[in-house]
Coordinates of C-alpha atoms in Angstrom, one line a residue:
M1 CA -33.7 -29.8 -15.6
H2 CA -33.0 -29.7 -11.9
A3 CA -29.2 -29.4 -12.5
R4 CA -29.8 -26.4 -14.8
S5 CA -31.9 -24.6 -12.2
T6 CA -29.2 -25.3 -9.6
L7 CA -26.5 -23.9 -12.0
I8 CA -28.7 -20.7 -12.6
A9 CA -29.2 -20.3 -8.9
L10 CA -25.4 -20.6 -8.2
A11 CA -24.7 -18.1 -11.0
L12 CA -27.1 -15.6 -9.5
L13 CA -25.6 -16.1 -6.1
A14 CA -22.1 -15.5 -7.3
A15 CA -23.2 -12.4 -9.2
G16 CA -24.8 -11.1 -6.0
A17 CA -21.7 -11.8 -4.0
S18 CA -19.5 -10.0 -6.6
A19 CA -21.8 -7.0 -6.5
Q20 CA -21.6 -6.9 -2.7
A21 CA -17.8 -7.1 -2.8
N22 CA -17.7 -4.2 -5.3
N23 CA -20.0 -2.2 -3.1
L24 CA -17.8 -2.8 -0.1
L25 CA -14.7 -1.7 -2.1
D26 CA -16.5 1.5 -3.3
Q27 CA -17.3 2.3 0.4
L28 CA -13.8 1.8 1.4
K29 CA -12.5 4.1 -1.4
E30 CA -15.2 6.7 -0.4
K31 CA -14.0 6.5 3.2
A32 CA -10.4 6.9 2.1
G33 CA -11.3 10.0 0.1
E34 CA -13.2 11.5 3.0
A35 CA -10.4 10.9 5.3
A36 CA -7.8 12.3 2.9
S37 CA -9.9 15.5 2.5
A38 CA -10.3 15.9 6.3
N39 CA -6.5 15.3 6.8
A40 CA -5.5 17.6 4.0
Q41 CA -7.5 20.4 5.7
G42 CA -6.2 19.9 9.1
G43 CA -3.3 17.5 9.1
T44 CA 0.4 17.9 8.7
G45 CA 3.1 15.7 7.2
G46 CA 3.2 12.0 8.2
S47 CA 0.8 12.3 11.0
S48 CA -2.1 13.0 8.6
L49 CA -1.4 9.6 6.9
G50 CA -1.4 7.9 10.3
G51 CA -4.7 9.6 10.9
L52 CA -6.0 8.1 7.6
G53 CA -5.0 4.6 8.7
S54 CA -6.9 5.0 12.0
N55 CA -9.9 6.3 10.2
L56 CA -10.0 3.1 8.1
G57 CA -9.3 0.8 11.0
F58 CA -5.6 0.1 10.4
K59 CA -2.3 1.6 11.3
M60 CA 0.6 2.3 8.9
P61 CA 3.0 -0.6 8.5
A62 CA 6.0 -0.3 10.7
I63 CA 9.3 0.0 8.8
G64 CA 12.3 -1.5 10.5
S65 CA 15.4 -3.5 10.0
S66 CA 13.4 -6.6 9.0
T67 CA 11.7 -4.7 6.2
I68 CA 14.6 -2.8 4.6
G69 CA 14.2 -4.6 1.3
N70 CA 10.5 -3.9 1.1
A71 CA 11.1 -0.2 2.0
A72 CA 13.8 0.0 -0.8
G73 CA 11.3 -1.5 -3.2
V74 CA 8.6 1.0 -2.2
L75 CA 11.0 3.9 -2.7
Q76 CA 11.7 2.5 -6.2
Y77 CA 8.0 2.4 -6.9
C78 CA 7.7 6.0 -5.6
V79 CA 10.5 7.4 -7.7
K80 CA 9.5 5.5 -10.8
N81 CA 6.0 6.9 -10.5
N82 CA 7.1 10.4 -9.7
Y83 CA 5.8 10.5 -6.1
L84 CA 9.3 11.2 -4.8
G85 CA 12.3 12.8 -6.1
G86 CA 15.4 14.3 -4.6
D87 CA 17.5 11.9 -2.6
A88 CA 15.0 9.1 -2.5
A89 CA 16.9 7.1 -5.2
S90 CA 20.1 7.5 -3.2
V91 CA 18.4 6.3 0.0
K92 CA 17.0 3.3 -2.0
D93 CA 20.5 2.5 -3.3
K94 CA 22.0 2.6 0.2
L95 CA 19.3 0.3 1.5
L96 CA 19.9 -2.1 -1.4
A97 CA 23.6 -2.3 -0.5
K98 CA 22.6 -3.5 2.9
I99 CA 20.5 -6.4 1.7
T100 CA 22.3 -7.8 -1.4
G101 CA 22.2 -11.6 -1.2
Q102 CA 19.5 -11.9 1.4
K103 CA 16.7 -13.8 -0.2
P104 CA 13.8 -12.7 2.1
Q105 CA 14.9 -9.1 1.8
E106 CA 15.1 -9.4 -2.0
T107 CA 11.6 -10.8 -2.1
G108 CA 10.5 -7.9 0.0
F109 CA 12.1 -5.5 -2.5
A110 CA 10.2 -7.2 -5.4
N111 CA 6.9 -6.7 -3.5
G112 CA 7.7 -3.1 -2.6
A113 CA 8.6 -2.3 -6.2
K114 CA 5.0 -3.3 -7.1
G115 CA 3.6 -0.9 -4.6
L116 CA 3.0 -3.2 -1.7
L117 CA 4.3 -1.9 1.7
K118 CA 4.7 -4.7 4.3
G119 CA 5.6 -3.8 7.8
G120 CA 7.5 -5.8 10.3
D121 CA 4.4 -5.7 12.5
G122 CA 2.4 -7.7 9.8
Q123 CA 0.5 -4.7 8.5
T124 CA 0.3 -4.1 4.7
L125 CA -0.6 -1.2 2.5
N126 CA -1.3 -1.6 -1.2
F127 CA -0.4 1.8 -2.8
K128 CA -2.5 0.9 -5.9
I129 CA -5.7 1.5 -4.1
L130 CA -4.6 5.0 -2.8
S131 CA -5.3 8.3 -4.4
S132 CA -2.4 10.2 -5.9
K133 CA -2.3 12.6 -2.9
L134 CA -2.2 9.7 -0.4
K135 CA 0.5 7.9 -2.5
T136 CA 2.7 11.0 -2.1
K137 CA 2.1 11.0 1.7
A138 CA 2.7 7.3 1.9
C139 CA 5.9 7.6 -0.1
D140 CA 7.1 10.5 2.2
Y141 CA 6.3 8.2 5.3
V142 CA 8.4 5.4 3.8
L143 CA 11.3 7.8 2.9
K144 CA 11.3 9.3 6.3
N145 CA 11.4 6.0 8.0
A146 CA 13.8 4.3 5.6
T147 CA 16.3 7.2 5.9
S148 CA 16.7 6.3 9.7
L149 CA 17.7 2.7 8.7
I150 CA 20.8 3.8 6.7

């Protein structure tokens, strides 16, 4: 009987922790939406996305030579999901040509293609939690920075 009570107590505790985690996630999404609205009204280009990061307590991941593969993967994600068009596919192909055969860069590409931007500074951004508008801005940020790596 005591073991059953303990199991019930643990189940209730786990349910409470799960509810608290969901509440925290909801608050984060709400803050992201508020920041996006504020930036859409007063921000311009990539700087508004940087502003979003600072409003949420993080900065945008730094894209550099050590993250070429990841940037190429994110560009593929952006093109595939129609957040970018134009020369984004060409930029991605040029980046891929630079990393062929480099295992860490190829792993970065695979992560990027899933919508996970990892910067050389250790910062990460999961595109899946962003609104459509923010995904477009984040994709523009990656394209602008990746173009400079070609």
